[in-house]
Short mmCIF file of C-alpha atoms and ligand atoms in Angstrom, two decimals:
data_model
loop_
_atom_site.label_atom_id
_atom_site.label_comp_id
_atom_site.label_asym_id
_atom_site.label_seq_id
_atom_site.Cartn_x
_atom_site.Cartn_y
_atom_site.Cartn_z
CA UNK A 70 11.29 17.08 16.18
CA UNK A 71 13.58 15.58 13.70
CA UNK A 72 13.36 11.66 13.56
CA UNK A 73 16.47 10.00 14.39
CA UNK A 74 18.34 6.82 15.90
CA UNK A 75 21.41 5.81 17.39
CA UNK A 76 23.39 3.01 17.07
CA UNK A 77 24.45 1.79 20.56
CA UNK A 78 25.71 -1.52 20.03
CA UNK A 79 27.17 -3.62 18.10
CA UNK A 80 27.55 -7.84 18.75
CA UNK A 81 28.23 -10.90 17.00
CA UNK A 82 25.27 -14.06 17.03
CA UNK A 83 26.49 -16.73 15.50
CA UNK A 84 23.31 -18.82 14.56
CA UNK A 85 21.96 -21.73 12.80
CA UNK A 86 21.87 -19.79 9.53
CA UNK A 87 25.53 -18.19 10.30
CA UNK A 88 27.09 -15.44 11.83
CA UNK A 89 25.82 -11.98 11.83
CA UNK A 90 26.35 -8.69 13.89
CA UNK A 91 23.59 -7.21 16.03
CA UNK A 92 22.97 -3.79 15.94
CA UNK A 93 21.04 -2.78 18.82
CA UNK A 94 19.86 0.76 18.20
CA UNK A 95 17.57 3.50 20.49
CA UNK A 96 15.61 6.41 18.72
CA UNK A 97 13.76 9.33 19.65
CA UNK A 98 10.01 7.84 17.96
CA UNK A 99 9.26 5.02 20.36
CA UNK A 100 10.86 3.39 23.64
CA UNK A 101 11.56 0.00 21.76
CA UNK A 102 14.51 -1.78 21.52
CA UNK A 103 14.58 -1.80 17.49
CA UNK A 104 17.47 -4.33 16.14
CA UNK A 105 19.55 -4.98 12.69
CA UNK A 106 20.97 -8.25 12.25
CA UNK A 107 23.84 -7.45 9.46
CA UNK A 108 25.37 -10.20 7.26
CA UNK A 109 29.02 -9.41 5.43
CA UNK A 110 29.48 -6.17 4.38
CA UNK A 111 26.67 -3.70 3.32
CA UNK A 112 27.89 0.05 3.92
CA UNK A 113 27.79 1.52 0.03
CA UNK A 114 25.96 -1.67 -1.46
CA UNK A 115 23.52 -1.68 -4.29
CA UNK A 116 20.60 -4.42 -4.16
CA UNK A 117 21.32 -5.85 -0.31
CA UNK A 118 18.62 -8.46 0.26
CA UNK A 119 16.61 -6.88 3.03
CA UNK A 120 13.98 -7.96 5.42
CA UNK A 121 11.76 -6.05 7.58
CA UNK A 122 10.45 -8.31 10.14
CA UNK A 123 7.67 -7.09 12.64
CA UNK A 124 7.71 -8.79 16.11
CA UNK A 125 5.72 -11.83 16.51
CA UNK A 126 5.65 -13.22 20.07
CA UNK A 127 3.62 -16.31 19.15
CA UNK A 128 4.92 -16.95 15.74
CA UNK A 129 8.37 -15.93 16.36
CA UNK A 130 9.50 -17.18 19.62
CA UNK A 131 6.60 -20.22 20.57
CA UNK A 132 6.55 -21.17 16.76
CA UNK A 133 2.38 -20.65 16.45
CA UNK A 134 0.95 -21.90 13.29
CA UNK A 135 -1.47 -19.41 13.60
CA UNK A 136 0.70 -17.19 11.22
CA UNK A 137 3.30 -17.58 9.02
CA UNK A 138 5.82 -14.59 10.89
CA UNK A 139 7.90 -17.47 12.42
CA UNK A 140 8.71 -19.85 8.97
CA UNK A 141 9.18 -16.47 7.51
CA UNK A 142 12.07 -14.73 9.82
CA UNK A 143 13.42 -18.58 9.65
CA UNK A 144 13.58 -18.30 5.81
CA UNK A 145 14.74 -14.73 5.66
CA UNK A 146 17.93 -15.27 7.79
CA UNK A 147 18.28 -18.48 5.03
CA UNK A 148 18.22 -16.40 2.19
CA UNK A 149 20.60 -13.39 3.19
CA UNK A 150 23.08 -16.58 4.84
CA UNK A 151 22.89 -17.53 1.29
CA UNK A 152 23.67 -14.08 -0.37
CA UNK A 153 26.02 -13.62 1.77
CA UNK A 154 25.28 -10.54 3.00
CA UNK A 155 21.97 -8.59 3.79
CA UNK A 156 19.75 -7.45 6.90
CA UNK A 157 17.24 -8.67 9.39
CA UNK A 158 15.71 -5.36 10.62
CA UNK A 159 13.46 -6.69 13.69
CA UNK A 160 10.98 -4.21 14.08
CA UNK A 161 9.00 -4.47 17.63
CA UNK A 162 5.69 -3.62 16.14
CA UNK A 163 3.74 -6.89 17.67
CA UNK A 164 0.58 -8.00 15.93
CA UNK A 165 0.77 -5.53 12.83
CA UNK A 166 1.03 -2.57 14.92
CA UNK A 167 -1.84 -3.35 17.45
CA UNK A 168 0.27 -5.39 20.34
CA UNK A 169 -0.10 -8.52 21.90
CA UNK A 170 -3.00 -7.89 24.06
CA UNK A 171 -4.99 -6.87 21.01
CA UNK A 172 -3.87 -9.49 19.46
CA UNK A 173 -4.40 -12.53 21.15
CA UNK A 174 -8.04 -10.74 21.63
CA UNK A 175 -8.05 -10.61 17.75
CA UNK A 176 -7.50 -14.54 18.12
CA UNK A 177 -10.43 -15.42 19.76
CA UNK A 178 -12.55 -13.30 17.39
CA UNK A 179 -10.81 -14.95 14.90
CA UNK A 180 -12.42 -18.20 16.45
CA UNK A 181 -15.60 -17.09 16.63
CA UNK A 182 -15.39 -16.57 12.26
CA UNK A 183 -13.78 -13.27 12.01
CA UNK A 184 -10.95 -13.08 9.28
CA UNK A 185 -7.56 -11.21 10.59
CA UNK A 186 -8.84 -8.07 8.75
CA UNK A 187 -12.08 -8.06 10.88
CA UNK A 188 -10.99 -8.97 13.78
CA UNK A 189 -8.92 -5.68 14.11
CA UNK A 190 -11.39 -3.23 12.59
CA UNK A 191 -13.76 -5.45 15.75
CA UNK A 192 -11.24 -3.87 18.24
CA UNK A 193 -11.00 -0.51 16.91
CA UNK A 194 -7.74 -0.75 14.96
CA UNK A 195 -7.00 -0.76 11.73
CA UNK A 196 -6.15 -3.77 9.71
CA UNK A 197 -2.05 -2.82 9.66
CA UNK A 198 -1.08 -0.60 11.70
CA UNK A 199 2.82 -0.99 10.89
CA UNK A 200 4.92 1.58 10.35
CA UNK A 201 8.37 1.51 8.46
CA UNK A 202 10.33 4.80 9.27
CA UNK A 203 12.91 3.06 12.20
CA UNK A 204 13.19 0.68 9.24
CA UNK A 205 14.02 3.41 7.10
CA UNK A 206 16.17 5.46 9.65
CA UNK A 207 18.07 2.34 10.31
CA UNK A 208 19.12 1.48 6.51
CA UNK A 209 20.57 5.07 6.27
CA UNK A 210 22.63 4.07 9.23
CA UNK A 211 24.18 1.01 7.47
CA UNK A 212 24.45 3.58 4.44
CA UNK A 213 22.71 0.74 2.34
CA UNK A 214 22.37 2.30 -1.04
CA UNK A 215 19.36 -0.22 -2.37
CA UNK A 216 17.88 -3.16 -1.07
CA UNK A 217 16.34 -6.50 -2.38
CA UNK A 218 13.11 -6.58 0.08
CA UNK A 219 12.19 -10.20 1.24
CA UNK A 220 8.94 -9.17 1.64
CA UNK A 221 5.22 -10.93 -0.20
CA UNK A 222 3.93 -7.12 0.92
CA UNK A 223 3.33 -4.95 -1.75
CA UNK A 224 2.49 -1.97 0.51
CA UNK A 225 5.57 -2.90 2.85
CA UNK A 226 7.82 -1.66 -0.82
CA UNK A 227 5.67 1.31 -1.36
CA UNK A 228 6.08 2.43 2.61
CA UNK A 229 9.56 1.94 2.42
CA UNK A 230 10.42 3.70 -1.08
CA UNK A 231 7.97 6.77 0.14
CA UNK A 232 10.47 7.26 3.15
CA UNK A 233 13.25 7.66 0.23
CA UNK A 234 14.54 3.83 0.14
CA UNK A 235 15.52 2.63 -3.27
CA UNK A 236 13.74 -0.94 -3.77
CA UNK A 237 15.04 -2.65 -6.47
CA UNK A 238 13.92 -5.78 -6.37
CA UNK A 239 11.36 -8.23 -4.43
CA UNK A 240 12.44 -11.12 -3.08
CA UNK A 241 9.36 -13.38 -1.96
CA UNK A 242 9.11 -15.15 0.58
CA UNK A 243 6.44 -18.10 1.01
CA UNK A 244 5.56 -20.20 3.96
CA UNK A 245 4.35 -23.35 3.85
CA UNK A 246 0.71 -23.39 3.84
CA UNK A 247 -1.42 -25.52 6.23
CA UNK A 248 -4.66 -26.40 8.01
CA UNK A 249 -4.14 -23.93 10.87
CA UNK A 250 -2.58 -20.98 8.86
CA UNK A 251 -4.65 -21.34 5.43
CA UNK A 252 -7.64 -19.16 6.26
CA UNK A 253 -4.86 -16.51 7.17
CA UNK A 254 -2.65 -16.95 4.37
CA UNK A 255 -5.96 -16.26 2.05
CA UNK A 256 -7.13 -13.34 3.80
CA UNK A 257 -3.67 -11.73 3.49
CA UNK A 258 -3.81 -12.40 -0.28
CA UNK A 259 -7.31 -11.61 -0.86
CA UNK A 260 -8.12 -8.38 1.53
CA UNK A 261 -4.26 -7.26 2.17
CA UNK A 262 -2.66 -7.99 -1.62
CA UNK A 263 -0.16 -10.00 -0.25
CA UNK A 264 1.58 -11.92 -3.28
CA UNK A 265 0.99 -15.32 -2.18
CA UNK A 266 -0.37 -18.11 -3.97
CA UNK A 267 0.94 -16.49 -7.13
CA UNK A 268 1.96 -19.29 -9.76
CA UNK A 269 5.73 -20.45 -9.69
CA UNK A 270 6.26 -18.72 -13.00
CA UNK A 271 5.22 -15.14 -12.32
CA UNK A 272 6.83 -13.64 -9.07
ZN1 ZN B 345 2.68 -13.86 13.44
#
């Protein structure tokens, strides 16, 4: 069955980091309700700053300091307001692929002195199971010719340019590190290669 997506709506949000056009889209993968958030104009554009957000219940909507998904959608929206154009894709893919149930079970292992990466292998998943082709499907609807990925995910650039996106460019994006996110911010750099914690002058 071919993969493919349609475009059903389209709105304007004004927000705190500026106006921007939903694009509320349905496909024939999963029964989620995938979104775009556009900035200015992007149909035919080289190096459009793009992020690829996955769903974060806790960090996103209740602000947890558990993870950094929250301060980084924040940021993201900051930096494409500041472009002047770019892309939010908000991918409902909660807890790297695993859900909120899992999840929030992943938490309490994570109490009990598991690292993220544990605690999902623990519960029989794998330690990210996103996937990126709605992303992918989605850009080719905006007819985005390149992006600039907001991303700190190495693997997040290689997923995307295997489905056929052109990456030119990373643009990172660092939250601020503290005592209740630290532990996670270092296992994402250490066991998931993450770029964080890189010095100022090499990103
Ligand atoms: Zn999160």
């Amino acid at each position: 069955m071919k993969q493919q997506l349609d475009n059903l709506v389209q709105t304007p949000i004004p927000t705190k980091h500026g106006d921007f056009i939903l694009h509320y889209y349905s496909n024939n993968i999963d029964d989620k309700e995938h979104i775009a958030l556009v900035k200015g104009d992007v149909a035919g554009k080289n190096n459009v700053p793009v992020r690829i957000h996955s769903e974060c219940f806790t960090g996103d909507v209740l602000g947890s300091r558990r993870c950094d998904c929250g301060e980084q959608l924040d940021l993201a929206m900051q930096i494409i307001n500041v472009a002047g154009f770019g892309i939010l894709i908000y991918l409902r893919q909660e807890g790297r692929g695993i859900g909120l149930l899992n999840k929030l079970r992943a938490y309490n292992l994570q109490d009990q002195g598991m690292d993220t990466v544990d605690a999902n292998i623990e519960l029989g998943h794998l330690a990210d199971e996103r996937e990126y082709s709605i992303a992918g499907l989605i850009l080719e609807n905006l007819q985005v010719t390149s992006v600039e990925l907001i991303t700190n995910n190495p693997k997040k650039i290689a997923a995307l340019e295997k489905l056929g996106v052109t990456v030119a460019k990373r643009i990172p994006v660092e939250a601020v590190a503290h005592n209740d996110n630290i532990d996670y911010l270092k296992t994402k750099a250490k066991k998931m290669a993450h770029l964080l914690f890189q010095p100022k002058n090499k990103k």
